[in-house]
PDB file of C-alpha atoms in Angstrom:
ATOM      1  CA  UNK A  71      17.716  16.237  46.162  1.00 70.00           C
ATOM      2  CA  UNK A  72      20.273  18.171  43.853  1.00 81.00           C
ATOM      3  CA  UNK A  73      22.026  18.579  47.094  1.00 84.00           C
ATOM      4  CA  UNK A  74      22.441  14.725  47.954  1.00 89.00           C
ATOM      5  CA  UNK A  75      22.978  13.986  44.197  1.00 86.00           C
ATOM      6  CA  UNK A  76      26.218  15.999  44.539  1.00 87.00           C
ATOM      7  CA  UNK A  77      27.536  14.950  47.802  1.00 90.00           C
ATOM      8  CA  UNK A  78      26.977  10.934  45.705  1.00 92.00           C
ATOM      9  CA  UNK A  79      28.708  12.290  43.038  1.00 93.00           C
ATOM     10  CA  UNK A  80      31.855  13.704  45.074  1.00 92.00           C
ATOM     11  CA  UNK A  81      32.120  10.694  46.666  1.00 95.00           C
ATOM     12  CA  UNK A  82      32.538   8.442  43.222  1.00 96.00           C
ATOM     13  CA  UNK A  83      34.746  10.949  41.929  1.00 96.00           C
ATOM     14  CA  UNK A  84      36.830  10.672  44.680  1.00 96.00           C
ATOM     15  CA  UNK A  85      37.435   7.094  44.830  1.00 97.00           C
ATOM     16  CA  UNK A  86      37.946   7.050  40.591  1.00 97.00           C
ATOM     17  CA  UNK A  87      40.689   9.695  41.462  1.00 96.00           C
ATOM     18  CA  UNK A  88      41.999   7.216  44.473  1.00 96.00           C
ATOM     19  CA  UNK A  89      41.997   4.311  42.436  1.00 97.00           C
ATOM     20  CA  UNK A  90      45.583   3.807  40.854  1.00 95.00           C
ATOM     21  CA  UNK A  91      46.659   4.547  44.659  1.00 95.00           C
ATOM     22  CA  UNK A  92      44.404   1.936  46.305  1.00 95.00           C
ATOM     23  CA  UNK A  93      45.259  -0.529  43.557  1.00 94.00           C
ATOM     24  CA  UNK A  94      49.071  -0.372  44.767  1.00 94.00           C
ATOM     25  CA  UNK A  95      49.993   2.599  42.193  1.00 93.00           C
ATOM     26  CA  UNK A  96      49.270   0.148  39.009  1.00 93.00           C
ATOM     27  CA  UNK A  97      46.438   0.224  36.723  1.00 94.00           C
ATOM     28  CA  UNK A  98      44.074  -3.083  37.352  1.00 94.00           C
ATOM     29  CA  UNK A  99      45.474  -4.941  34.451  1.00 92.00           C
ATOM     30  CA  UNK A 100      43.144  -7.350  34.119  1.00 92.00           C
ATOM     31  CA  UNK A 101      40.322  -4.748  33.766  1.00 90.00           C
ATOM     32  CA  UNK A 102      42.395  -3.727  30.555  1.00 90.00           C
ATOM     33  CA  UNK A 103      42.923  -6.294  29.311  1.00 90.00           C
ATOM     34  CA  UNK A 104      38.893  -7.300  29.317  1.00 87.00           C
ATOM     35  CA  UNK A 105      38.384  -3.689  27.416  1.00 84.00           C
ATOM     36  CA  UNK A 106      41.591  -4.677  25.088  1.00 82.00           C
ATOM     37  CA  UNK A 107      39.527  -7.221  23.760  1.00 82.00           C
ATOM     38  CA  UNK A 108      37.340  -4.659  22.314  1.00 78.00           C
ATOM     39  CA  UNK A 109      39.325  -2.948  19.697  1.00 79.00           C
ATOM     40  CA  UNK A 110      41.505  -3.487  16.754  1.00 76.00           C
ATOM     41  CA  UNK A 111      45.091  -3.137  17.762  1.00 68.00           C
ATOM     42  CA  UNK A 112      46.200  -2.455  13.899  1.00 70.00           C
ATOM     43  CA  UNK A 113      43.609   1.012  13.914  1.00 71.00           C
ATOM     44  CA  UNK A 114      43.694   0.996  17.673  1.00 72.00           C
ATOM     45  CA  UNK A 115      39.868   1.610  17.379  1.00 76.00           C
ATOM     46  CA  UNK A 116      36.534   0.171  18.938  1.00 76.00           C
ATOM     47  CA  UNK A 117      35.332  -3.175  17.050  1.00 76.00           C
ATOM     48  CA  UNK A 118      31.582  -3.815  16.632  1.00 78.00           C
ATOM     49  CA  UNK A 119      29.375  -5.290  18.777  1.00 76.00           C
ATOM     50  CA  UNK A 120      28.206  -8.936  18.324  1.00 74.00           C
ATOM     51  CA  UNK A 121      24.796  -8.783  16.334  1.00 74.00           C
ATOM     52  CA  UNK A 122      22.343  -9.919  17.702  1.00 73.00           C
ATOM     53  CA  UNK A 123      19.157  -9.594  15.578  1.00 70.00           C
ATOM     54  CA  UNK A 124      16.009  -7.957  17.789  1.00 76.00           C
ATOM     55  CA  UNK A 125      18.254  -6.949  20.295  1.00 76.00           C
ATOM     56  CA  UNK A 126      20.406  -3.401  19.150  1.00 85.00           C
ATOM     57  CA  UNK A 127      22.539  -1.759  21.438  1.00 83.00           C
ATOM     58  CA  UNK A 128      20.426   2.101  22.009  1.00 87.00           C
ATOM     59  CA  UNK A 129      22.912   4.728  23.998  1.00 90.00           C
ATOM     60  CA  UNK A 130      21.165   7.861  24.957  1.00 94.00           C
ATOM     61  CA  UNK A 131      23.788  10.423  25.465  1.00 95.00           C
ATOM     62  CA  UNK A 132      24.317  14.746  25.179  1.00 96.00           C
ATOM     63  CA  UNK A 133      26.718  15.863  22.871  1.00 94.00           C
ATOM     64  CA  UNK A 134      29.244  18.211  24.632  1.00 91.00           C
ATOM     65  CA  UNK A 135      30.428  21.401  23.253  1.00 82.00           C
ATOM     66  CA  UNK A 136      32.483  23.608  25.505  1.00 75.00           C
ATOM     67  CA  UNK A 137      31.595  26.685  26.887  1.00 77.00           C
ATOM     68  CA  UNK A 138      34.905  27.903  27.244  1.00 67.00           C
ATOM     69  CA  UNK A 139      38.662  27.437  25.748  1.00 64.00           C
ATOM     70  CA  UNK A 140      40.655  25.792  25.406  1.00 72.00           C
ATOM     71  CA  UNK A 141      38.909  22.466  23.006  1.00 84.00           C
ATOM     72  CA  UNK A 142      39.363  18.820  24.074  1.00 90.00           C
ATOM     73  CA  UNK A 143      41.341  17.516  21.136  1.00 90.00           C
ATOM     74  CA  UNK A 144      44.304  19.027  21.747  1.00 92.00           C
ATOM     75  CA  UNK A 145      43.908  17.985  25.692  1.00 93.00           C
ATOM     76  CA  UNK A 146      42.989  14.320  24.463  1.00 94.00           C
ATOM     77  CA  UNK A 147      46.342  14.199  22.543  1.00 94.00           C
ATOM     78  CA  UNK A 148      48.796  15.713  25.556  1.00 95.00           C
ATOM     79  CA  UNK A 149      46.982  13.120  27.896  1.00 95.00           C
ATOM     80  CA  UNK A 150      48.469  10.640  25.076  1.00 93.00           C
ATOM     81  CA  UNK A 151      51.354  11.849  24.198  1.00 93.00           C
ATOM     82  CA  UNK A 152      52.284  11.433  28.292  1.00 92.00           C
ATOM     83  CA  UNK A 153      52.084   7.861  27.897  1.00 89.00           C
ATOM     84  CA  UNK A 154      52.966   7.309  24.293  1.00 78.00           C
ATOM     85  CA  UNK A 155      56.041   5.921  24.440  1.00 78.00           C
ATOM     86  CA  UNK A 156      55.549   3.209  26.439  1.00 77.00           C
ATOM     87  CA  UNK A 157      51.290   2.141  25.856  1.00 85.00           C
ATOM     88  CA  UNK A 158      49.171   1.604  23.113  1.00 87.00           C
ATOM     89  CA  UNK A 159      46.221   3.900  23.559  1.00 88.00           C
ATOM     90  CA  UNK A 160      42.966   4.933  21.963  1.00 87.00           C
ATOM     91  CA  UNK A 161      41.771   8.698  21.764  1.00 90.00           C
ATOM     92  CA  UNK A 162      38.414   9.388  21.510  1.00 88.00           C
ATOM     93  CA  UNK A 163      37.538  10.791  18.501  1.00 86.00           C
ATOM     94  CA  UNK A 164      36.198  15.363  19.085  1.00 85.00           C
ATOM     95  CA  UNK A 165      32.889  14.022  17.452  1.00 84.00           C
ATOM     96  CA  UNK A 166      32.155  11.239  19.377  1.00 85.00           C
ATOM     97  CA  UNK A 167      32.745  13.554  22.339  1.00 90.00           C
ATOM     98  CA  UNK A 168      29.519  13.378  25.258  1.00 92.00           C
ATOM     99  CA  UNK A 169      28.007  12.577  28.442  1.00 95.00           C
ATOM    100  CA  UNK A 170      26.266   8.895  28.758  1.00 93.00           C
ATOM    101  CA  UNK A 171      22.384   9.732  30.014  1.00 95.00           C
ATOM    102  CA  UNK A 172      21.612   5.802  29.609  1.00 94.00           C
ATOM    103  CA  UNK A 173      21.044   2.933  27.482  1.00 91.00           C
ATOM    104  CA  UNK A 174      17.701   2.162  26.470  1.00 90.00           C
ATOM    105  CA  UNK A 175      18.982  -1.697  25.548  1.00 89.00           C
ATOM    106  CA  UNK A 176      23.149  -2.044  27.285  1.00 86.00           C
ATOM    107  CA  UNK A 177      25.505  -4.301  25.560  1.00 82.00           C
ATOM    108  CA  UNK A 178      25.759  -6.573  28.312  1.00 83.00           C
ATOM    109  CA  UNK A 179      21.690  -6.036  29.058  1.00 85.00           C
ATOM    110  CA  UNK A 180      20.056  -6.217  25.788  1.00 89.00           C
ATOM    111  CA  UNK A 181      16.498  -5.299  25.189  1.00 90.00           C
ATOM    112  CA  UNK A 182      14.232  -5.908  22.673  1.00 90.00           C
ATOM    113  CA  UNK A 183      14.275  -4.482  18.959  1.00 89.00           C
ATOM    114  CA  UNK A 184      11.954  -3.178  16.185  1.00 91.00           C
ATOM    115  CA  UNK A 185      11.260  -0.087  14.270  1.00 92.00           C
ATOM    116  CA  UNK A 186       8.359   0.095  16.469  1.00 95.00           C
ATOM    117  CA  UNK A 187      10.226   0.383  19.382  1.00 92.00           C
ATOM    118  CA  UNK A 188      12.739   2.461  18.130  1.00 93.00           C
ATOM    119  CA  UNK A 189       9.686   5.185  17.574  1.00 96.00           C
ATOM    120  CA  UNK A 190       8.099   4.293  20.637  1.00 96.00           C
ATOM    121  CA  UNK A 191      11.255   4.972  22.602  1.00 95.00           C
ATOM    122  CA  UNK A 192      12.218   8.097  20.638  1.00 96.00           C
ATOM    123  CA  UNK A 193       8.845   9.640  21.324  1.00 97.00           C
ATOM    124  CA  UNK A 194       9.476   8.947  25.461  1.00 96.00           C
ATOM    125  CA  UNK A 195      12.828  10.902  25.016  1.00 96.00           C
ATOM    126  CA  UNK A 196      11.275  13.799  23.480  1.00 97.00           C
ATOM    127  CA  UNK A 197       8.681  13.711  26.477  1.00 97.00           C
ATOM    128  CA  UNK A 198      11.468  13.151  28.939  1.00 96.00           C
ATOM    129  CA  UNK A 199      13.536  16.610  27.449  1.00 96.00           C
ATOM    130  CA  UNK A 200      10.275  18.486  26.796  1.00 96.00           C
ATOM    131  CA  UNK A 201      11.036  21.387  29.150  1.00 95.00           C
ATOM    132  CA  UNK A 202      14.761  20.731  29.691  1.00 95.00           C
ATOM    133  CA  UNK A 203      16.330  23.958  28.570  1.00 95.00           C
ATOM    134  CA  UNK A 204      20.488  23.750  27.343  1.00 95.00           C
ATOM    135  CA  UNK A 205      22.403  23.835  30.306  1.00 96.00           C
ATOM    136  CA  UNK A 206      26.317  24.003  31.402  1.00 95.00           C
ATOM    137  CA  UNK A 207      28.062  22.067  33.809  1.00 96.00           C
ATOM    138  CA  UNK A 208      31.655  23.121  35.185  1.00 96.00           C
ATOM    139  CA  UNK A 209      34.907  20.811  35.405  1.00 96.00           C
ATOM    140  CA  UNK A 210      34.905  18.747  38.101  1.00 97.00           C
ATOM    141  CA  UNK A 211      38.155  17.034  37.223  1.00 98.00           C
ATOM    142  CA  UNK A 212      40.440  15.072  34.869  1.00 98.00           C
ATOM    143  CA  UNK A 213      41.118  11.907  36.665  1.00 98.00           C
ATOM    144  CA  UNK A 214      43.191   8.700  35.168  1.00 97.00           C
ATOM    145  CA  UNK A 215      41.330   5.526  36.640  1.00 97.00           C
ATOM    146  CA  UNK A 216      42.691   2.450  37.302  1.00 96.00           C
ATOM    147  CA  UNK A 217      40.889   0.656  34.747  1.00 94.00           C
ATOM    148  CA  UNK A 218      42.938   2.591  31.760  1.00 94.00           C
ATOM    149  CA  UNK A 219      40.400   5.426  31.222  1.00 95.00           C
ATOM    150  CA  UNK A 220      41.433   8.839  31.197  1.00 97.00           C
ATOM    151  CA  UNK A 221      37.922  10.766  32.162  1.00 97.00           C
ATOM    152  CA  UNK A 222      36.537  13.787  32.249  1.00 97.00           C
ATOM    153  CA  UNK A 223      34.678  14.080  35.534  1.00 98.00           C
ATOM    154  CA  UNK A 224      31.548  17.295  35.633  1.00 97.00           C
ATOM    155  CA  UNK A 225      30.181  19.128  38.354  1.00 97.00           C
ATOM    156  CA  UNK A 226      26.075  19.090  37.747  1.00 96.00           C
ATOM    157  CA  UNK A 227      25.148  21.288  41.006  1.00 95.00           C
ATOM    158  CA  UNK A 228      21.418  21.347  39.685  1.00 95.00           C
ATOM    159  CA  UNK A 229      20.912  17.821  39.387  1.00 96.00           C
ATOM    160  CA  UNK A 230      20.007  17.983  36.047  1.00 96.00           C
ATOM    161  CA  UNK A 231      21.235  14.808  34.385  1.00 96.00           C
ATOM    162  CA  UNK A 232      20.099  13.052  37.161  1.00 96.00           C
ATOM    163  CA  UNK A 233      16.923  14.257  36.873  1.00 96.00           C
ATOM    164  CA  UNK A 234      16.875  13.119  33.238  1.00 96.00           C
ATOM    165  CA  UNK A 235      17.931   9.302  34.702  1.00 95.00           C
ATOM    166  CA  UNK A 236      14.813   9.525  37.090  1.00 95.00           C
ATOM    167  CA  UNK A 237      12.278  10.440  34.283  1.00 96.00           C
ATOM    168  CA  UNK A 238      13.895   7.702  32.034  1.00 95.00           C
ATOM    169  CA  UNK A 239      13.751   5.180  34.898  1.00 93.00           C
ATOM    170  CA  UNK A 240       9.958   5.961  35.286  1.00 94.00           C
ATOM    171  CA  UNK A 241       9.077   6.503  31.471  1.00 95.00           C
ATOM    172  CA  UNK A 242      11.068   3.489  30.291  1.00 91.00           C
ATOM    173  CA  UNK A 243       9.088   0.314  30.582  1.00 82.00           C
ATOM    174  CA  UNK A 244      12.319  -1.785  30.686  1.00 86.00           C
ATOM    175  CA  UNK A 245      15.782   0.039  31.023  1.00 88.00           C
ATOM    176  CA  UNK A 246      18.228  -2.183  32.114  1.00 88.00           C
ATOM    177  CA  UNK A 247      19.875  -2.151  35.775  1.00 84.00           C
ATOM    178  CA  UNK A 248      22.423   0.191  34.760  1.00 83.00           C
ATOM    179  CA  UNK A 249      22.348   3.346  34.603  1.00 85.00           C
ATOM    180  CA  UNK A 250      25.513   5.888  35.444  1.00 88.00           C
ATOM    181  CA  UNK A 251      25.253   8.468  38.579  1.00 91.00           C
ATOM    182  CA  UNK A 252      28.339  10.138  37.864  1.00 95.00           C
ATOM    183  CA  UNK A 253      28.627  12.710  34.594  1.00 97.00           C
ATOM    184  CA  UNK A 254      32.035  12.367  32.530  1.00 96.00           C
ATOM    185  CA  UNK A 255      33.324  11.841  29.298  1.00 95.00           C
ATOM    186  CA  UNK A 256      36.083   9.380  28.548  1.00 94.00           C
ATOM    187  CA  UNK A 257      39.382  11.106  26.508  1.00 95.00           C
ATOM    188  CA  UNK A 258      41.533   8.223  26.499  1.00 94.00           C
ATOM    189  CA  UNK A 259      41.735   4.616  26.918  1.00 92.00           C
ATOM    190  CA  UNK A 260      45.253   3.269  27.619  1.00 92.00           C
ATOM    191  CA  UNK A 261      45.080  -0.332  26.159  1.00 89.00           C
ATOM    192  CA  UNK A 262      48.384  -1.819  27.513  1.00 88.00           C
ATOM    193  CA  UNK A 263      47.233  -3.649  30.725  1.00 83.00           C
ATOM    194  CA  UNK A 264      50.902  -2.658  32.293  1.00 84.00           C
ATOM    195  CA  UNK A 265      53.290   0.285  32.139  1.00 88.00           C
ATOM    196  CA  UNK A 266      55.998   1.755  33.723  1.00 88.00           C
ATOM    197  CA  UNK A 267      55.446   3.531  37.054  1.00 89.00           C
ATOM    198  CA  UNK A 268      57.108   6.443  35.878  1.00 90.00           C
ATOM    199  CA  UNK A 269      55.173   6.869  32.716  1.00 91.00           C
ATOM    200  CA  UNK A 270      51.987   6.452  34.976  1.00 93.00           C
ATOM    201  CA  UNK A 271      53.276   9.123  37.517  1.00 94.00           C
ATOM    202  CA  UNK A 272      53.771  11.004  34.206  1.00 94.00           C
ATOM    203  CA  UNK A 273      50.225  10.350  33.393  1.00 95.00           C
ATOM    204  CA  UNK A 274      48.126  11.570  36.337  1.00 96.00           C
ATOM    205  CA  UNK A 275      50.768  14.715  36.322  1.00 97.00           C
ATOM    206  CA  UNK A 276      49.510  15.976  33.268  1.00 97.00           C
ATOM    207  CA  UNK A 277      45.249  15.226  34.372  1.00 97.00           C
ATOM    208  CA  UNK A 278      46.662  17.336  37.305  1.00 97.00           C
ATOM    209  CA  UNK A 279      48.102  19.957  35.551  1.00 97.00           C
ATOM    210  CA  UNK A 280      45.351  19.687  32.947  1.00 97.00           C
ATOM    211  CA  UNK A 281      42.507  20.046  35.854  1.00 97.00           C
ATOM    212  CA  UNK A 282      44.382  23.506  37.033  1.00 97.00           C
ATOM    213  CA  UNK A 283      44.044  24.670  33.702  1.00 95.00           C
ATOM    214  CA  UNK A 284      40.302  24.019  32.996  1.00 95.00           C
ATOM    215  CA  UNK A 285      39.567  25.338  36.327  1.00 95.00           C
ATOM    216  CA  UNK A 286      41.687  28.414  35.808  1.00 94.00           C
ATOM    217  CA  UNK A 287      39.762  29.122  32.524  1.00 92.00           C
ATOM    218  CA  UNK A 288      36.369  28.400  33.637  1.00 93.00           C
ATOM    219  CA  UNK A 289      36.247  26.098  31.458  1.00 94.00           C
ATOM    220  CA  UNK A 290      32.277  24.555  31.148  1.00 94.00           C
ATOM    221  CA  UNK A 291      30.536  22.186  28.858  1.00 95.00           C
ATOM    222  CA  UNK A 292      27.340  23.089  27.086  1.00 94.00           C
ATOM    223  CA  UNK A 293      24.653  20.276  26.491  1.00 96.00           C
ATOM    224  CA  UNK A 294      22.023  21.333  24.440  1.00 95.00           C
ATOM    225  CA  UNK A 295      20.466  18.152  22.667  1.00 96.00           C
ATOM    226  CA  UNK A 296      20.525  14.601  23.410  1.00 96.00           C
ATOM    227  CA  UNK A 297      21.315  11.874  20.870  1.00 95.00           C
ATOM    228  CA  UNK A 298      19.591   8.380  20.103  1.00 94.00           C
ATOM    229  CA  UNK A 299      22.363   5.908  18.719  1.00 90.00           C
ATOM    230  CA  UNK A 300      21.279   2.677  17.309  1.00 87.00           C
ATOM    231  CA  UNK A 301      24.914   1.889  18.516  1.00 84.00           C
ATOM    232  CA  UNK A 302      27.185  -0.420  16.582  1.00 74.00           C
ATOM    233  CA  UNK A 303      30.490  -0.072  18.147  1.00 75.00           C
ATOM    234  CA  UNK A 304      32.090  -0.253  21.573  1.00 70.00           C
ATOM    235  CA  UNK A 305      31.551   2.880  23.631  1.00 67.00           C
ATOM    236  CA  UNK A 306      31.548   4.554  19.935  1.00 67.00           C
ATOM    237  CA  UNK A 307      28.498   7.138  20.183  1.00 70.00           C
ATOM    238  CA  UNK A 308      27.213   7.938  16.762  1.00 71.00           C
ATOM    239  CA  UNK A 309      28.902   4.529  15.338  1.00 74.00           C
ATOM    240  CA  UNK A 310      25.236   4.035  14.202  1.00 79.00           C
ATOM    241  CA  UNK A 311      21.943   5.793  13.397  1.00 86.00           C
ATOM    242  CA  UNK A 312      21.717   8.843  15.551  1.00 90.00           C
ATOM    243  CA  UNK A 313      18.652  10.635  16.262  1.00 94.00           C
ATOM    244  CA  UNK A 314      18.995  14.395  17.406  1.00 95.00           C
ATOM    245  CA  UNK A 315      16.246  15.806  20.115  1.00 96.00           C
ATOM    246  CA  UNK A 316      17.258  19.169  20.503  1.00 95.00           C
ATOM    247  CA  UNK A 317      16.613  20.593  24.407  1.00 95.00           C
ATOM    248  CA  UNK A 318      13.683  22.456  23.027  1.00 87.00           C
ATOM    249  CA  UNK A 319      12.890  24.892  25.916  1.00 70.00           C
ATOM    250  CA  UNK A 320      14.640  28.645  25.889  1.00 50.00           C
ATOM    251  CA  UNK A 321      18.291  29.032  26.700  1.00 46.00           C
ATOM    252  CA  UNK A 322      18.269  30.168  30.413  1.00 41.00           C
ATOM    253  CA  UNK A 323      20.072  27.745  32.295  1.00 43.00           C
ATOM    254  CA  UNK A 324      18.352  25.782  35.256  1.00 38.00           C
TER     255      UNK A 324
END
């Protein structure tokens, strides 16, 4: 299964990493400019979502601290910096940094809301990552995709997150459709729907030369708890309540 998982995996990460090349070397513009629509270009930061009473946004997602040096931030800002003088971009804030699991209601596939479903839900997550113990996961790649987003792509050799997704598909009573297969953490969002070849040559250069380095240093990610977000804001984790499950079993890696 883990096996399989992996080979799926490879096989998404490889056509995110093909995708500014299939797309005729250009970002998909139109992609962009659907995210642009998103944020505030005077902060350059994610607006809220529309409310809709009954019906919150809930992101499960792990909170990534790395294993190894050197941090994101100062990667985040020489991904921007590459493209700085000729985009608008946003960079993800260190702690709003983590790995999507699911959403329990998606912004585009809302489910219902009320305090009592907020504790029913809470107490399935807390059976789901009863005997998940903290776990690493080494760098698979940092990949620009064509729809803007500057990614961090993970390697998850033990299946582990997607065994997480299989539980919460069975232990949900009504997750919506979507639910990610790959493992990655978005960096950077570049929010001008066209730029320059050369500053987008410049751009996947330095995810290149930023991949050698992770890889030369080993570099993992730890997760160790997973957060409920009563999200608020777009692809903001922690923009709203957060609820903190700990993995409570010992530290030995699966």
């Amino acid at each position: 299964m883990a096996a399989k998982a992996e080979s799926i995996r490879a096989e998404i990460y490889r056509s995110l990493e093909e995708s500014i090349a299939k797309n005729g070397g250009r970002l998909e513009e139109e992609k962009i400019r659907v995210a642009v629509e998103q944020f505030d270009f005077g902060t350059k930061m994610p607006i809220a979502y529309p409310m809709i009473p009954g019906a919150d946004v809930r992101l499960v997602a792990c909170p990534i601290t790395p294993v190894r040096q050197p941090s994101i931030p100062p990667l985040m800002q020489e991904i921007a910096a590459a493209v700085a003088d000729s985009s608008i971009v946003h960079v993800n804030t260190e702690d709003s940094m983590h790995v999507t699991m699911f959403h329990a209601s998606h912004p585009d596939d809302r489910r219902p809301y009320s305090s009592e479903i907020r504790a029913k839900e809470i107490a399935i997550l807390r059976d789901i990552v009863a005997d998940v113990a903290p776990f690493s996961l080494p760098l698979h790649s940092i990949t620009a995709a064509s729809s803007g987003s500057i990614i961090m792509l993970m390697d998850d050799p033990h299946d582990i997150t997607g065994t997480l997704r299989r539980r919460a598909r069975t232990a949900f009573p009504d997750l919506p459709s979507k639910v990610p297969q790959i493992v990655h953490s978005t960096l950077v969002r570049v929010l001008s729907p066209s730029i320059s070849s050369t500053a987008l040559d410049a751009l996947q250069s330095k995810c290149r030369e930023l991949t050698k380095q992770l890889r030369d240093a080993d570099f993992r990610i730890s997760l160790e708890s997973v957060w409920y977000v009563e999200e608020t804001h777009y692809s903001t984790a922690k923009s709203g309540p957060c609820t903190t499950i700990p993995f409570p079993a010992s530290s030995t890696e699966a």
